[in-house]
mmCIF file of C-alpha atoms in Angstrom:
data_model
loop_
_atom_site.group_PDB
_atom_site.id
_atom_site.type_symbol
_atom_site.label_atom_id
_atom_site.label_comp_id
_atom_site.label_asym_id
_atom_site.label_seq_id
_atom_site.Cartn_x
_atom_site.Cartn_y
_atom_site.Cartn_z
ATOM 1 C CA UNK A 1 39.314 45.229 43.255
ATOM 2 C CA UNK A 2 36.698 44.335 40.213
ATOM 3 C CA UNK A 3 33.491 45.702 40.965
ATOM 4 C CA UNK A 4 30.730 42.962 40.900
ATOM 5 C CA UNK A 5 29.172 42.096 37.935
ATOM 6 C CA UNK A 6 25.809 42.888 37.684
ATOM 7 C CA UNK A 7 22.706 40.833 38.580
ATOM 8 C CA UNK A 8 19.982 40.482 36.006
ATOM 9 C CA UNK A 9 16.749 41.239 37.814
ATOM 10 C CA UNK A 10 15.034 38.168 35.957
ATOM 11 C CA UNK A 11 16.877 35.821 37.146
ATOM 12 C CA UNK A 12 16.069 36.646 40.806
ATOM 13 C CA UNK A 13 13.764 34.323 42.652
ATOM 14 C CA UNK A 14 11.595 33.974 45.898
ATOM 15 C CA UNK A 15 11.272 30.582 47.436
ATOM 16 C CA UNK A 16 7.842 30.372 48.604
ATOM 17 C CA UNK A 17 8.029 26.788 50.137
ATOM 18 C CA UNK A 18 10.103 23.919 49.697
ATOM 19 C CA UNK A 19 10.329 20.312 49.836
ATOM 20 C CA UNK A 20 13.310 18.829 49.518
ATOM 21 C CA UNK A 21 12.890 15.251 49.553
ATOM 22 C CA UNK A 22 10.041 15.448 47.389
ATOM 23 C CA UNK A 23 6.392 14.623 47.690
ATOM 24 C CA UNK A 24 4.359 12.375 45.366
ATOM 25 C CA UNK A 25 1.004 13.009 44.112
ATOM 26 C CA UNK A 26 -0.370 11.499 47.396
ATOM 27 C CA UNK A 27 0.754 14.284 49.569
ATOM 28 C CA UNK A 28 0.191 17.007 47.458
ATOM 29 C CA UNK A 29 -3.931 18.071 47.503
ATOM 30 C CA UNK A 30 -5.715 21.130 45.913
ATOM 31 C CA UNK A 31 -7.842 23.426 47.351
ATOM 32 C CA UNK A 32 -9.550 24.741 43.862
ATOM 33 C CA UNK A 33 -11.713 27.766 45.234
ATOM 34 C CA UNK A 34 -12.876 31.031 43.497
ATOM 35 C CA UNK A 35 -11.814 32.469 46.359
ATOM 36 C CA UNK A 36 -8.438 32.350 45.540
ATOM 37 C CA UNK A 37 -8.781 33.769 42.046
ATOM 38 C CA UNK A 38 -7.566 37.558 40.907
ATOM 39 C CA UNK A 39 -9.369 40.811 42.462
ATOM 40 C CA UNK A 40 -9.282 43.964 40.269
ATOM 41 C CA UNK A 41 -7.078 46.333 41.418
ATOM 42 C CA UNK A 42 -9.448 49.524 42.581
ATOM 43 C CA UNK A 43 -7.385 52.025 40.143
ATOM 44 C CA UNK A 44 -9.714 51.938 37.217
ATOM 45 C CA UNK A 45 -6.982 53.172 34.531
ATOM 46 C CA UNK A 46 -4.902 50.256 35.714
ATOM 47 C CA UNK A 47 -7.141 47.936 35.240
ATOM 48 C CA UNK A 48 -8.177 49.079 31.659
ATOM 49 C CA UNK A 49 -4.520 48.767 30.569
ATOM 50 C CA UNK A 50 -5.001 45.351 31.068
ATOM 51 C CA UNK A 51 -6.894 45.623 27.642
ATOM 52 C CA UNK A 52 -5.111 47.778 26.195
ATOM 53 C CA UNK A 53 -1.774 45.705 26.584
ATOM 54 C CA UNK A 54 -3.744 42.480 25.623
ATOM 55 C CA UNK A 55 -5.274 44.405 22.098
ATOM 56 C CA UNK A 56 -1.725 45.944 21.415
ATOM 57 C CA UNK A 57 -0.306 42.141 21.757
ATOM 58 C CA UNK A 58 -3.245 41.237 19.563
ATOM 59 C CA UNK A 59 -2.145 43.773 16.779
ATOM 60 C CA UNK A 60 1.054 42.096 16.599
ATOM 61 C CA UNK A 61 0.149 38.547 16.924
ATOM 62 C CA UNK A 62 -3.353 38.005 16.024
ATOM 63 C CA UNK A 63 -2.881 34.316 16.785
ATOM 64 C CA UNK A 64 -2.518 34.813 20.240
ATOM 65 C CA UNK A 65 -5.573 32.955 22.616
ATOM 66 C CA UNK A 66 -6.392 33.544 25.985
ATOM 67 C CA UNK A 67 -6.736 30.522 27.597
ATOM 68 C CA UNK A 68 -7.090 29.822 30.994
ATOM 69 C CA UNK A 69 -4.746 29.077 33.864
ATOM 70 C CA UNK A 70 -4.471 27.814 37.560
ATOM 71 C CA UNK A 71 -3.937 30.801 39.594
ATOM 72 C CA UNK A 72 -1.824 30.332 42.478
ATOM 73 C CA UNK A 73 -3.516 31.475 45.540
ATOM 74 C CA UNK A 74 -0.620 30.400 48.080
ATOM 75 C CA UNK A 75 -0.142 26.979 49.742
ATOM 76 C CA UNK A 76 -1.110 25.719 53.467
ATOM 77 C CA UNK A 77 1.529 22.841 54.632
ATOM 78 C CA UNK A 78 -0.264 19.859 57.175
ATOM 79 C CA UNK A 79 1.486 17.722 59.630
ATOM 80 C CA UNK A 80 0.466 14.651 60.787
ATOM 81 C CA UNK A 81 0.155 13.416 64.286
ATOM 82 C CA UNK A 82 3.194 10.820 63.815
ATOM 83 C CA UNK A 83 6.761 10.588 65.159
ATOM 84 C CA UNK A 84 7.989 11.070 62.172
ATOM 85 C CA UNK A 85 6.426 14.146 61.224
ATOM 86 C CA UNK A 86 5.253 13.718 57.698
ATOM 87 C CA UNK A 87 3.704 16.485 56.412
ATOM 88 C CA UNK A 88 1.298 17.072 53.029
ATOM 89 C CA UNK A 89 1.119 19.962 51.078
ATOM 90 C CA UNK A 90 -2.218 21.716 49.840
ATOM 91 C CA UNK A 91 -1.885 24.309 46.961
ATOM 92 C CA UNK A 92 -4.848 27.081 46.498
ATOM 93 C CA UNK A 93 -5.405 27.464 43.038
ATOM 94 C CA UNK A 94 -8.198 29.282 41.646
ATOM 95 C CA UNK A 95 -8.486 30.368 37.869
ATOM 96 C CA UNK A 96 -7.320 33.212 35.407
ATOM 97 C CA UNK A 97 -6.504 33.626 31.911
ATOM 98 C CA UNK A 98 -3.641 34.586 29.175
ATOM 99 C CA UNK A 99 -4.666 37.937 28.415
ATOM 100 C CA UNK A 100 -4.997 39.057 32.096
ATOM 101 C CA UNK A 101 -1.357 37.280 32.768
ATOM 102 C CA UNK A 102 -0.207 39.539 29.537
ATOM 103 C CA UNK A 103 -2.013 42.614 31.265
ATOM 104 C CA UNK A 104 -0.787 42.391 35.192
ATOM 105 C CA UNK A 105 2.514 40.617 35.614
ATOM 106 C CA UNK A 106 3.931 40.959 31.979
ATOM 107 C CA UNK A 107 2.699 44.569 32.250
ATOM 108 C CA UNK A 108 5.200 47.494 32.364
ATOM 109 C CA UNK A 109 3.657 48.826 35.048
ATOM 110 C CA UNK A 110 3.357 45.155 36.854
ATOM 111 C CA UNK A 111 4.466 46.482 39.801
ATOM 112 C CA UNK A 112 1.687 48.962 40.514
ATOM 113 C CA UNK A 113 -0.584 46.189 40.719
ATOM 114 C CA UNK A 114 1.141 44.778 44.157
ATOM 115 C CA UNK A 115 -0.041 45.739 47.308
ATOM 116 C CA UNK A 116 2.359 46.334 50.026
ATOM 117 C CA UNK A 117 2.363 43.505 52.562
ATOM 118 C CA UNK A 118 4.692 40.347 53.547
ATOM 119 C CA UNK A 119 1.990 38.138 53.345
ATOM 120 C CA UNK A 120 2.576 36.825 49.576
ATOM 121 C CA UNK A 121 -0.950 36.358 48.449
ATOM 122 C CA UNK A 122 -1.890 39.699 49.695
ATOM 123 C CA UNK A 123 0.366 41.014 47.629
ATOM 124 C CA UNK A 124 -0.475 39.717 44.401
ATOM 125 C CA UNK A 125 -3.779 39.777 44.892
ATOM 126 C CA UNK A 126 -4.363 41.826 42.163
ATOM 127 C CA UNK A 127 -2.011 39.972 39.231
ATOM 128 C CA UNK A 128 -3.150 37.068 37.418
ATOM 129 C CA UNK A 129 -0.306 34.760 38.959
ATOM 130 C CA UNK A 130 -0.659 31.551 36.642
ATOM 131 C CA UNK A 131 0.922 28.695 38.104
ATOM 132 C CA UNK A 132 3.571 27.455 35.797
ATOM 133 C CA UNK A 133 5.418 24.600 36.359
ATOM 134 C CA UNK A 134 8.909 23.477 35.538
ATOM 135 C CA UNK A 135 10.735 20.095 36.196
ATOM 136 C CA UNK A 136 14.294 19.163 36.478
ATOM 137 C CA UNK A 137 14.675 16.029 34.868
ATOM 138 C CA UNK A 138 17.956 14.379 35.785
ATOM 139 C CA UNK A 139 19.403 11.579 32.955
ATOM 140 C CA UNK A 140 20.486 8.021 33.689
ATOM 141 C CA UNK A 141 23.956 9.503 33.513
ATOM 142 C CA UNK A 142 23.241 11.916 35.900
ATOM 143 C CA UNK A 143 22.772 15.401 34.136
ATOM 144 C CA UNK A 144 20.313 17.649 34.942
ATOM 145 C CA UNK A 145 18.129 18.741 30.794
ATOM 146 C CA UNK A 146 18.743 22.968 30.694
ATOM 147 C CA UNK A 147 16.982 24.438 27.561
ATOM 148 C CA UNK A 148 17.767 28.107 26.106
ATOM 149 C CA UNK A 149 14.465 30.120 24.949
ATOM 150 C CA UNK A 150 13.699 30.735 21.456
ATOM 151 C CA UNK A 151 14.004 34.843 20.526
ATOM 152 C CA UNK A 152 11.003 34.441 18.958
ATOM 153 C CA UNK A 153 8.919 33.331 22.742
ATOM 154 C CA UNK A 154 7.455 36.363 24.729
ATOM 155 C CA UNK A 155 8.922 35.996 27.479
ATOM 156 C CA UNK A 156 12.194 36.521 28.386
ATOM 157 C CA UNK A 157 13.644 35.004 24.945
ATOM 158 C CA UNK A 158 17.389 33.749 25.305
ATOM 159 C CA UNK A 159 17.236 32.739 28.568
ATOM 160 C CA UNK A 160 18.203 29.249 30.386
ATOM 161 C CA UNK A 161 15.312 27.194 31.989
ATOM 162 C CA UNK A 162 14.338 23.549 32.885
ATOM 163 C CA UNK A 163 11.762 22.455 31.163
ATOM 164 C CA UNK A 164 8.093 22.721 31.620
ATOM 165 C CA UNK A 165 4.970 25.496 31.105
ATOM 166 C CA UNK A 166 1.431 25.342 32.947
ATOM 167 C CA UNK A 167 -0.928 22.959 33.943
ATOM 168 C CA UNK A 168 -4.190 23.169 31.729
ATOM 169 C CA UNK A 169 -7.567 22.805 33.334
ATOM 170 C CA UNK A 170 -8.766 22.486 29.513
ATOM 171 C CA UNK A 171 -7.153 19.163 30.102
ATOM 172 C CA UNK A 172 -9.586 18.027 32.575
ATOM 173 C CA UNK A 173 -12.487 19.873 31.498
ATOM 174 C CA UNK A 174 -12.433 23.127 33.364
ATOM 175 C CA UNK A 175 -13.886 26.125 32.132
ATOM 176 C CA UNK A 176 -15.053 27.941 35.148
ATOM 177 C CA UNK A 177 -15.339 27.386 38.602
ATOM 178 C CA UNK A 178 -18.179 24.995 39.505
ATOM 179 C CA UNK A 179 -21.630 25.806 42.472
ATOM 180 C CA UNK A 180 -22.231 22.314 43.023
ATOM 181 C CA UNK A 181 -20.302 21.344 46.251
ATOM 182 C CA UNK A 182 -20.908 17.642 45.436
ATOM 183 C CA UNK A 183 -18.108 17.899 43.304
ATOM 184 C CA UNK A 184 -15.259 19.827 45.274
ATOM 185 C CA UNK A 185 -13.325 17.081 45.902
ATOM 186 C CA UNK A 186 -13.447 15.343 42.795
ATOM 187 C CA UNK A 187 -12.861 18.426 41.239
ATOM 188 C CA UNK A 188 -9.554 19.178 43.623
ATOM 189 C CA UNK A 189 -8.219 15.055 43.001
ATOM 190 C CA UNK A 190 -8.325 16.371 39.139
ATOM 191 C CA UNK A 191 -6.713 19.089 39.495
ATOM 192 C CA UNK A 192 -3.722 17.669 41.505
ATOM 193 C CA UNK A 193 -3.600 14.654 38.951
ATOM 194 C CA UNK A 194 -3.158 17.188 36.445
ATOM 195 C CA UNK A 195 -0.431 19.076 38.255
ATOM 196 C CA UNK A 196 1.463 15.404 38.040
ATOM 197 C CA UNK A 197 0.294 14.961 34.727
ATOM 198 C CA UNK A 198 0.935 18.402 33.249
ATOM 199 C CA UNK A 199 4.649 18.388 34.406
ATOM 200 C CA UNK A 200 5.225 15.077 32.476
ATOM 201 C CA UNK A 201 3.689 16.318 29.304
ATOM 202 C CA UNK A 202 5.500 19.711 29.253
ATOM 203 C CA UNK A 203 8.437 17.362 29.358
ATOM 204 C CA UNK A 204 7.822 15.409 26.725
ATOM 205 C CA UNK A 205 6.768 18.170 24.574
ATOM 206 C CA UNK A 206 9.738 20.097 25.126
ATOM 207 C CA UNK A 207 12.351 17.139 25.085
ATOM 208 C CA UNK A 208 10.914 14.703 23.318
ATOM 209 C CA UNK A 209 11.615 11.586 25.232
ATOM 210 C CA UNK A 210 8.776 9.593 25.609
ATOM 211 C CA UNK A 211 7.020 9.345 28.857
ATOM 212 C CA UNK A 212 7.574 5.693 29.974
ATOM 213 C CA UNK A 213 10.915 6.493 30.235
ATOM 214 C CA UNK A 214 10.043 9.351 32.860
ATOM 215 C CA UNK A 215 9.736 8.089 36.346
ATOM 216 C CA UNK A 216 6.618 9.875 38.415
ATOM 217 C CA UNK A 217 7.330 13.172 39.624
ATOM 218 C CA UNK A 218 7.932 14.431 43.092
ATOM 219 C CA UNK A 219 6.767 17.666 44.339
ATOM 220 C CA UNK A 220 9.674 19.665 45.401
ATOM 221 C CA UNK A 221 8.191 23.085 45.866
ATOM 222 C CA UNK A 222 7.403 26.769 44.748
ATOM 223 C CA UNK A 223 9.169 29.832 43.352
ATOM 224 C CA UNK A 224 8.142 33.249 42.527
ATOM 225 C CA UNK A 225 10.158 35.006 40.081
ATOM 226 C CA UNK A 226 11.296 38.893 42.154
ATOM 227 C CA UNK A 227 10.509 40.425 38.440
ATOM 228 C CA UNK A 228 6.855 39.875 37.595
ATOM 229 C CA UNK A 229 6.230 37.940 40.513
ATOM 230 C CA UNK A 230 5.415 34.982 38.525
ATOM 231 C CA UNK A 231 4.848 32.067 40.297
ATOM 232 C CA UNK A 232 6.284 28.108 39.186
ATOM 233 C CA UNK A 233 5.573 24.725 40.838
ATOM 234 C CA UNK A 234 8.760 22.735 40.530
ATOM 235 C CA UNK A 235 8.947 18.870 40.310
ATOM 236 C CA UNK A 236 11.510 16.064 39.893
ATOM 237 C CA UNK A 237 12.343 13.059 37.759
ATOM 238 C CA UNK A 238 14.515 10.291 36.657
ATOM 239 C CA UNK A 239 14.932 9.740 33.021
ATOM 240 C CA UNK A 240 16.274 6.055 31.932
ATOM 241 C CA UNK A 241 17.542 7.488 28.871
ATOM 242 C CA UNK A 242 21.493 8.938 28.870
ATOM 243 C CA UNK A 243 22.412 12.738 28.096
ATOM 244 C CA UNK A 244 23.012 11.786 24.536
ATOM 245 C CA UNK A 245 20.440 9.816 24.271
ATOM 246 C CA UNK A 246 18.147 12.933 25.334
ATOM 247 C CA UNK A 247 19.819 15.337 23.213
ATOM 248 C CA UNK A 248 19.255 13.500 19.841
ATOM 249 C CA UNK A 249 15.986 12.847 20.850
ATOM 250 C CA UNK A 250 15.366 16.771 21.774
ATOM 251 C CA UNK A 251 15.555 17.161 17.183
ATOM 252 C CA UNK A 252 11.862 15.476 17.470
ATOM 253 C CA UNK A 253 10.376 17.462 20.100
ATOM 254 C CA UNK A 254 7.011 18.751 19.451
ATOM 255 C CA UNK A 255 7.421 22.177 21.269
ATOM 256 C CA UNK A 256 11.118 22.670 20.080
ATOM 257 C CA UNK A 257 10.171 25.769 18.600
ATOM 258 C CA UNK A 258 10.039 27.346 22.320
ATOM 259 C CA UNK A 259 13.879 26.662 22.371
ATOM 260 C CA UNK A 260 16.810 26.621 20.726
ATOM 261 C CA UNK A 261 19.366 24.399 22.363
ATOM 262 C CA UNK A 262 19.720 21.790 25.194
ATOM 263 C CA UNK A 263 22.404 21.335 27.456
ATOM 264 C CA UNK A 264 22.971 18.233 29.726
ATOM 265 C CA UNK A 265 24.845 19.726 33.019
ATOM 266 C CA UNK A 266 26.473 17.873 35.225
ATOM 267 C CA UNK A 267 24.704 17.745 38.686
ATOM 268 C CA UNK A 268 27.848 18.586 40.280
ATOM 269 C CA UNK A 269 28.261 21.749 38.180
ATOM 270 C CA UNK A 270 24.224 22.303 38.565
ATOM 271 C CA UNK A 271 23.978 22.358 41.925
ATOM 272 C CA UNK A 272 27.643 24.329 42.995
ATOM 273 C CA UNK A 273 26.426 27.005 40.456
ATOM 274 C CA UNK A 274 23.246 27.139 42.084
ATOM 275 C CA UNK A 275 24.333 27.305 45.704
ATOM 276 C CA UNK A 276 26.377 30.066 45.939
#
């Protein structure tokens, strides 16, 4: 009998909540808090690596900017008191930055910075955690958009993912976290528009359809990658545009640098491949 082929680590993934019929922007709220930002790990030499790593990366790409993220915090999930149960999702986000990403989870000693616990925010409470987001986008003719990493990316070049990145709070105007409690809850409506808003413009970025031919995303859940423990927000949508279509469109993309090819698989293929 043929031994088993091996798994590659990076591909393993942690499903930290799921919703699979999908939730729109209505049902999905923020609870933007500081916190539910990083704490410094109490090992003072780990923590300094964190520079060290970042001025390394810094000697080989002097281009590189640390700009700041979401930080995903964890998630609480809210029923209603109806027959039919419906239920709204709240994501704790607070805020972090490239260079500490670069220093904690992309790290070679990343996994010195978890704590031991099965409570999931416990233990990453020391990694920067940026909540990226990625969106499968399914085509009028019913393929699901797959794009393969640019070698030149840094991380994990080569590899197959759906499209997407990380919400920006430079987008809505967030630099730090803010005192005046006045503003909490407009603050956490912007920050779950842009968690809508983000996914659609990561799309059109990377694919380069145009987004009136996106229909508005659903909500669909969270991941955390078992390497890195990197942490995506996954959405949905219809484009009205066919596989072919897409693909010659994908020549025009403005972020086609961060890949090299697109594939258009068939949902049938998709989802047996990703049930086993």
């Amino acid at each position: 009998m043929a031994a088993a082929a091996a798994v590659d680590p990076a591909t393993a993934y942690k499903l930290l909540l799921s919703c699979p019929t999908g939730l729109p922007q209505s049902r999905v709220s923020v609870k933007f808090d500081q916190s539910f930002d990083r704490i410094p790990h109490p090992d003072a030499a780990l923590e300094e690596s964190i520079n060290e790593i970042w001025n390394q990366r810094l000697q080989q790409n002097p281009s590189l900017y640390s700009g700041t993220k979401f930080r995903y915090g964890g998630h609480a999930v809210h029923y209603n008191d109806e027959p039919n149960k419906e239920y709204r999702v709240s994501l704790h986000l607070g805020l972090t930055d490239y260079r500490t990403f670069v220093g904690t989870n992309l790290n070679p000693s990343w996994e010195n910075f978890l704590v031991p616990s099965e409570d999931d925010s416990v233990r990453c409470q020391h990694t920067s955690n940026p909540l990226g987001n990625g969106a499968i986008v399914e085509t009028s003719d019913e393929k699901i958009i797959i794009l393969q990493r640019s070698y030149n990316v840094g991380e994990f070049p080569g590899y197959y993912v759906f499209p997407g990145g990380h919400s920006e709070p430079q987008e809505i105007g967030i630099l730090n976290h803010q005192a005046d409690e006045k503003d909490l809850a407009l603050i956490n409506e912007r920050v779950s528009r842009e968690m809508f808003d983000g996914i659609i413009r990561e799309v059109v970025e990377e694919t380069g359809v145009p987004a009136n031919s996106l229909t508005e995303p659903v909500f669909i859940g969270v991941s955390r990658r078992e390497m890195n423990v990197r942490p995506t927000a996954f959405f949905f949508t219809k484009c009205s545009i066919d596989s072919s279509g897409v693909h010659e469109l994908y020549s025009t993309a403005q972020d086609g640098y961060e890949s090299t090819k697109m594939y258009a698989v068939s949902e049938i293929r998709f989802f047996s491949n990703n049930t086993k």
